[in-house]
Protein backbone atom coordinates (compact mmCIF):
# COMPACT_ATOMS: atom_id res chain seq x y z
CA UNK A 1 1.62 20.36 9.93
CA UNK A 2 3.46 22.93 7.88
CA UNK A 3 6.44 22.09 9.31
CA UNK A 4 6.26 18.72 8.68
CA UNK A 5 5.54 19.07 5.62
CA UNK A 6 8.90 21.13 5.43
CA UNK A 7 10.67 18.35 6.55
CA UNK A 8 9.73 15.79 4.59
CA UNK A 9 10.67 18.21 1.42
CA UNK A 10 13.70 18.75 2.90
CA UNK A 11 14.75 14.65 2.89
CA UNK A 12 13.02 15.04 -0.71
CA UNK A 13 15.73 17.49 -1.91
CA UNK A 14 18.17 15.27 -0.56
CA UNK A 15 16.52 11.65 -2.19
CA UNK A 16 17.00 13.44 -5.52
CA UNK A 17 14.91 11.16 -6.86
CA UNK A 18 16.44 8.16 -5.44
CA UNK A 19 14.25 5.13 -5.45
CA UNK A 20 16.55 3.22 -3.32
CA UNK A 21 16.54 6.30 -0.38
CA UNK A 22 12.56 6.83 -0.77
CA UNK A 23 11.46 3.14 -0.07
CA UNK A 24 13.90 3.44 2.65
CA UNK A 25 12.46 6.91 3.92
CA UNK A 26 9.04 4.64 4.15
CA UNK A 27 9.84 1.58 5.33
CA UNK A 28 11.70 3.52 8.42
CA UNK A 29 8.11 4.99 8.86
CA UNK A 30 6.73 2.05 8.84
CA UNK A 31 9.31 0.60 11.08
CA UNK A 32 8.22 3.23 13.85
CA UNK A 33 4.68 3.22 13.55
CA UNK A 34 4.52 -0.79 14.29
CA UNK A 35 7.35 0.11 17.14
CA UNK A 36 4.54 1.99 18.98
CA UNK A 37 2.48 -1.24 19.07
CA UNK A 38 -0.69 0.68 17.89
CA UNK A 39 -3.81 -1.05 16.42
CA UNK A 40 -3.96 -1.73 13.27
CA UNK A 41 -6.29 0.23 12.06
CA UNK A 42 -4.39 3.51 14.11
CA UNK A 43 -1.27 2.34 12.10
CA UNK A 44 -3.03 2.40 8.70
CA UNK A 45 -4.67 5.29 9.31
CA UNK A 46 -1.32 6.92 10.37
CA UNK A 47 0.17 5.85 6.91
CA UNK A 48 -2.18 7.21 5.09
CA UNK A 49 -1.98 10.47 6.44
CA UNK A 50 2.18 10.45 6.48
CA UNK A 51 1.33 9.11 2.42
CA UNK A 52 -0.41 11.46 1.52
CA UNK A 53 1.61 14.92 2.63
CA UNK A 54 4.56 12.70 1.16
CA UNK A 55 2.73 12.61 -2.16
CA UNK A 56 1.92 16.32 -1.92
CA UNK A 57 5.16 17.15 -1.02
CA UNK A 58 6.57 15.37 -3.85
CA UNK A 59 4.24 17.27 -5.77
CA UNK A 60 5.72 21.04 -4.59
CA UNK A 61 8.86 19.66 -5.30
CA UNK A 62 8.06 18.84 -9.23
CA UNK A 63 6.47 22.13 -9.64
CA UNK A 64 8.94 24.53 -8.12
CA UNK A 65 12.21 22.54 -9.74
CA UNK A 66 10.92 20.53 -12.81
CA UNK A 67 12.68 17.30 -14.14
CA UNK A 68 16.22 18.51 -15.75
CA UNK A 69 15.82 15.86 -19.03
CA UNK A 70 12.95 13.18 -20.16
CA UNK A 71 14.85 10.38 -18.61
CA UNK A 72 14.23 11.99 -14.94
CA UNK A 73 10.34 12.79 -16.35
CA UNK A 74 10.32 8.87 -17.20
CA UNK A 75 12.21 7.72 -13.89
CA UNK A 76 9.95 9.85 -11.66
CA UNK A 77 6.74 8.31 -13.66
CA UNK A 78 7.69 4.51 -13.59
CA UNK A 79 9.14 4.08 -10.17
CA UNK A 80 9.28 6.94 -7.84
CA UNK A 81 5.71 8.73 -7.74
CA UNK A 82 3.86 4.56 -7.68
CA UNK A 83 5.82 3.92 -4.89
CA UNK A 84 4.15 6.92 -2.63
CA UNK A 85 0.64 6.44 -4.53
CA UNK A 86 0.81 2.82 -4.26
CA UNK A 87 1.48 2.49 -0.78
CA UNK A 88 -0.87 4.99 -0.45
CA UNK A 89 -4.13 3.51 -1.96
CA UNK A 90 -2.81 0.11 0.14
CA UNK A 91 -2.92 1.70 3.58
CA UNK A 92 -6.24 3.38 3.02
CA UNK A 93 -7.79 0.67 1.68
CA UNK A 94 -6.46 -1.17 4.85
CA UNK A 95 -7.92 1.33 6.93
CA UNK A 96 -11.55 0.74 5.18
CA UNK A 97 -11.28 -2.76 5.23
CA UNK A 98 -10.80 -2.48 8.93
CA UNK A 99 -13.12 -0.07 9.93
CA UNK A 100 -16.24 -2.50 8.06
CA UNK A 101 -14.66 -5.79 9.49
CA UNK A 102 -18.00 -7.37 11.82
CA UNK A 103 -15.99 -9.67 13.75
CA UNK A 104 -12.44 -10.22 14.77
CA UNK A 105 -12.57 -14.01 14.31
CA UNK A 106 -15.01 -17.02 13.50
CA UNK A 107 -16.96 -17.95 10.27
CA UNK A 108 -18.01 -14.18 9.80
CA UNK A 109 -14.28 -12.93 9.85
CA UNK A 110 -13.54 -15.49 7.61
CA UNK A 111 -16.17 -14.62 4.64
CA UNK A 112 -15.36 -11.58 5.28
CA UNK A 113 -12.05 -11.23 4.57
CA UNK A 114 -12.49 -14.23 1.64
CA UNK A 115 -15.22 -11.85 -0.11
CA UNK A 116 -13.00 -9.29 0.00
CA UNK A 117 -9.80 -11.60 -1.71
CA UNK A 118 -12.29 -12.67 -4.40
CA UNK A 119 -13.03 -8.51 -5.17
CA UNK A 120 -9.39 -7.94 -5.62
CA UNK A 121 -8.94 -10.91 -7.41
CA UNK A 122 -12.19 -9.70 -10.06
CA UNK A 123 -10.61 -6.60 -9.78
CA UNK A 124 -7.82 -7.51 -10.77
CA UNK A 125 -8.58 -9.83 -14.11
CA UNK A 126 -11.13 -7.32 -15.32
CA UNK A 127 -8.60 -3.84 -14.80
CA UNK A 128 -5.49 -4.91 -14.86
CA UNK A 129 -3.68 -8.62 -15.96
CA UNK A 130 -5.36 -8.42 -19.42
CA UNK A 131 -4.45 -5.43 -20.28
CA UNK A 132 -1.34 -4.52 -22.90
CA UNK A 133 -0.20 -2.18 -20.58
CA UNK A 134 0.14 -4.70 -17.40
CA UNK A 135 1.96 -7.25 -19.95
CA UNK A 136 4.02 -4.50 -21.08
CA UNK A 137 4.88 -3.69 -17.38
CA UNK A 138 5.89 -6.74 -16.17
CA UNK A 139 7.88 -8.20 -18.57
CA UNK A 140 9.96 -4.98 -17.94
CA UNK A 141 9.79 -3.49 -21.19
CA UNK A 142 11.25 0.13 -22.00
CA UNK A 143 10.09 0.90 -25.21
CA UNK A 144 7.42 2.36 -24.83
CA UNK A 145 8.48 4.85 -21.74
CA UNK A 146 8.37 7.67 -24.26
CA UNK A 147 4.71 7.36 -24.48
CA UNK A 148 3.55 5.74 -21.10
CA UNK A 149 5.54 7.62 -18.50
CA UNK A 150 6.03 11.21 -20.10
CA UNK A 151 3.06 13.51 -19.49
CA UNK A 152 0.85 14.68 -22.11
CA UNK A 153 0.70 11.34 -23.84
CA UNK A 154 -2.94 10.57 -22.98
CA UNK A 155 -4.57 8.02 -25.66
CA UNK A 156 -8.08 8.85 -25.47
CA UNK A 157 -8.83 6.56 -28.04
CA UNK A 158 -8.03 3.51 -26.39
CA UNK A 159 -11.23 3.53 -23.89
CA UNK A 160 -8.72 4.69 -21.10
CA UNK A 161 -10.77 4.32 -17.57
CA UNK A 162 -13.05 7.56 -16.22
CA UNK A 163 -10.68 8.33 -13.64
CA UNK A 164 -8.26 9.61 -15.98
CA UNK A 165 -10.55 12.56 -16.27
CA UNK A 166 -9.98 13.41 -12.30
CA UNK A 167 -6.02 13.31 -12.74
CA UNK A 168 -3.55 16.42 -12.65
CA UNK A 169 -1.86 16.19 -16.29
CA UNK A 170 0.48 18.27 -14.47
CA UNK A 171 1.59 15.47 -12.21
CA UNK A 172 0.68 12.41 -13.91
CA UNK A 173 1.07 10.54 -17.48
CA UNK A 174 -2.17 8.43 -15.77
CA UNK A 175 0.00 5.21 -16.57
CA UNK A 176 1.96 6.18 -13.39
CA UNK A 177 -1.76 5.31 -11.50
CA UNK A 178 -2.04 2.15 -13.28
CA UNK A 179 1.20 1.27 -11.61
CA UNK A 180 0.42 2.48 -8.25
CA UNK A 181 -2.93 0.20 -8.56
CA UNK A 182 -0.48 -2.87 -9.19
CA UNK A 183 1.84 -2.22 -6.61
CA UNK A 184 -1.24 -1.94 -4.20
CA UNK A 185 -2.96 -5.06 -5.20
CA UNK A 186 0.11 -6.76 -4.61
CA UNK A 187 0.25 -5.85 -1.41
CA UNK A 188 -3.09 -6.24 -0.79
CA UNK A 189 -2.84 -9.71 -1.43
CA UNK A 190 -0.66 -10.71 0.62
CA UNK A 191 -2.63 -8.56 3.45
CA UNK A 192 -5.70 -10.18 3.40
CA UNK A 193 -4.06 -14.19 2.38
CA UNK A 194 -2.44 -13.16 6.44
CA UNK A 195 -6.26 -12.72 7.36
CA UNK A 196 -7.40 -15.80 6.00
CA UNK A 197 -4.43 -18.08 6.89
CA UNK A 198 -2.07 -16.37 9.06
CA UNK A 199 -0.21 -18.94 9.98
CA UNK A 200 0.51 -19.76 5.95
CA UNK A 201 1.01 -16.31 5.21
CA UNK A 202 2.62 -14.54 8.28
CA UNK A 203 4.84 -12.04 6.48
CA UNK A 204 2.99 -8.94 5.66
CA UNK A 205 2.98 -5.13 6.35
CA UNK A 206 1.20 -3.94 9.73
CA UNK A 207 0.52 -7.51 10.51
CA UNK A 208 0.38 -6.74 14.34
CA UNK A 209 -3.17 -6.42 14.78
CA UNK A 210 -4.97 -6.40 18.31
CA UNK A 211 -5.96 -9.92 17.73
CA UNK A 212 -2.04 -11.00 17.19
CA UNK A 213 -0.98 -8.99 19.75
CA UNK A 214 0.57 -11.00 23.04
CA UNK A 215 -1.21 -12.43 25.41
CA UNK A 216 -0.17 -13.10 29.50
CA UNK A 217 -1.45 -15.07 32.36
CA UNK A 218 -2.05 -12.05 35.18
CA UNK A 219 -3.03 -14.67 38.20
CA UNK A 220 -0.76 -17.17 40.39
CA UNK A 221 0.82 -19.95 39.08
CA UNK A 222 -1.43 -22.06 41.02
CA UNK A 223 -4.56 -20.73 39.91
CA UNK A 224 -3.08 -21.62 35.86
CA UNK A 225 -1.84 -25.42 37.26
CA UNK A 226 -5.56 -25.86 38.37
CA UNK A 227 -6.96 -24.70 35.13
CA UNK A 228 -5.04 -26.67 32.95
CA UNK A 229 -6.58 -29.95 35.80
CA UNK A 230 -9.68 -28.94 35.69
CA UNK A 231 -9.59 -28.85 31.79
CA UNK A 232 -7.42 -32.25 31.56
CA UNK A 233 -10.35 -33.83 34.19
CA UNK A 234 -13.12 -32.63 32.13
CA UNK A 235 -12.07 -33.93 28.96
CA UNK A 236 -12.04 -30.83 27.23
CA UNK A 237 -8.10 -31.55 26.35
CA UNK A 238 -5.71 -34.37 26.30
């Protein structure tokens, strides 16, 4: 583990900071976790764990070298450290979500993965799209970097959520969370729309799942010629 963790410091030293090179470093992961054809919940599980040294890693890194100016502070805030965390609270949510699913089809599957759509979507109204932050976000506003990405900045006057309590205020400005959480949603989203409607929605990280995975005929042609009869004979298909 330790010298893993060495090694993904290593490519960290060389990323400088590059948001291009560490979405690049993960998708690769990503790219040869699904090569291993691995169920899904193994694969999420798998991120989570590679996510999480990453973020730790990361973490060594800012406390043994610092940022050299408050425009690296405010880069590493806004776009580098969400990408890790985000991904991260994605994949381990995928990994619960898995691990509680009842069925792997049918009516049950179904309402199960639609309650779990209408949570992110409630979720999401009451924590996130209302808020001046989220507008502030996404219209791609800079202004207010100074204050939102920059640690030390925390507004405890403006009702800020509990967990910014449990955060390092070494290693976050908490606003860096709040754009972790809507990277994640995001790609939650689209993860469980794939559930519902996979054939609508069939682009979407770790999609291969054991019930996508391909199927083969293991007996004679014969034996398939009569089934497909016997089915045609019977009705059952036209």
């Amino acid at each position: 583990m330790l010298a893993y963790k060495s090694v993904i410091l290593s490519k960290l030293l060389i990323m400088k900071y590059s948001l291009q090179n560490l979405i690049l470093e993960i998708h690769n992961k990503e790219d040869k976790i699904l090569s291993q054809s691995k169920r899904l919940i193994d694969e999420a599980y798998e991120m989570t764990l590679y996510l999480q040294d990453l973020l730790f890693s990361v973490k060594k890194l800012i406390t043994e070298e610092g940022f050299k100016n408050d425009t690296e502070e405010i880069h590493f805030f806004r776009t580098i450290k969400p990408q890790i965390l985000g991904k991260l609270i994605y994949y381990n949510k995928v990994y619960r979500i898995e691990t509680t699913c009842p069925v792997s089809n049918g009516k049950m599957y179904y309402s199960f993965f639609s309650t779990q759509l209408a949570i992110l979507k409630r979720d999401y109204s009451e924590h996130l799209c209302n808020s001046d932050f989220y507008r502030y976000y996404r219209s791609g506003r800079t202004d207010r970097d100074e204050t939102y990405f920059r640690r030390g900045n925390i507004n405890y006057h403006d009702g800020l959520n509990s967990i910014v309590f449990e955060i390092d205020p070494t290693y976050s400005t908490f606003f860096d969370y709040k754009v972790a959480r809507i990277i994640s949603n995001e790609l939650l989203y689209s993860y469980l729309l794939t559930k519902i409607s996979p054939d609508e929605n069939p682009d979407v990280i770790l999609q291969n799942s054991e019930s996508t995975k391909d199927i083969f005929w293991t007996d004679s042609k014969n034996a398939l010629i009569e089934l497909v009869y016997a089915l045609y004979a019977s009705g059952a298909i036209s």
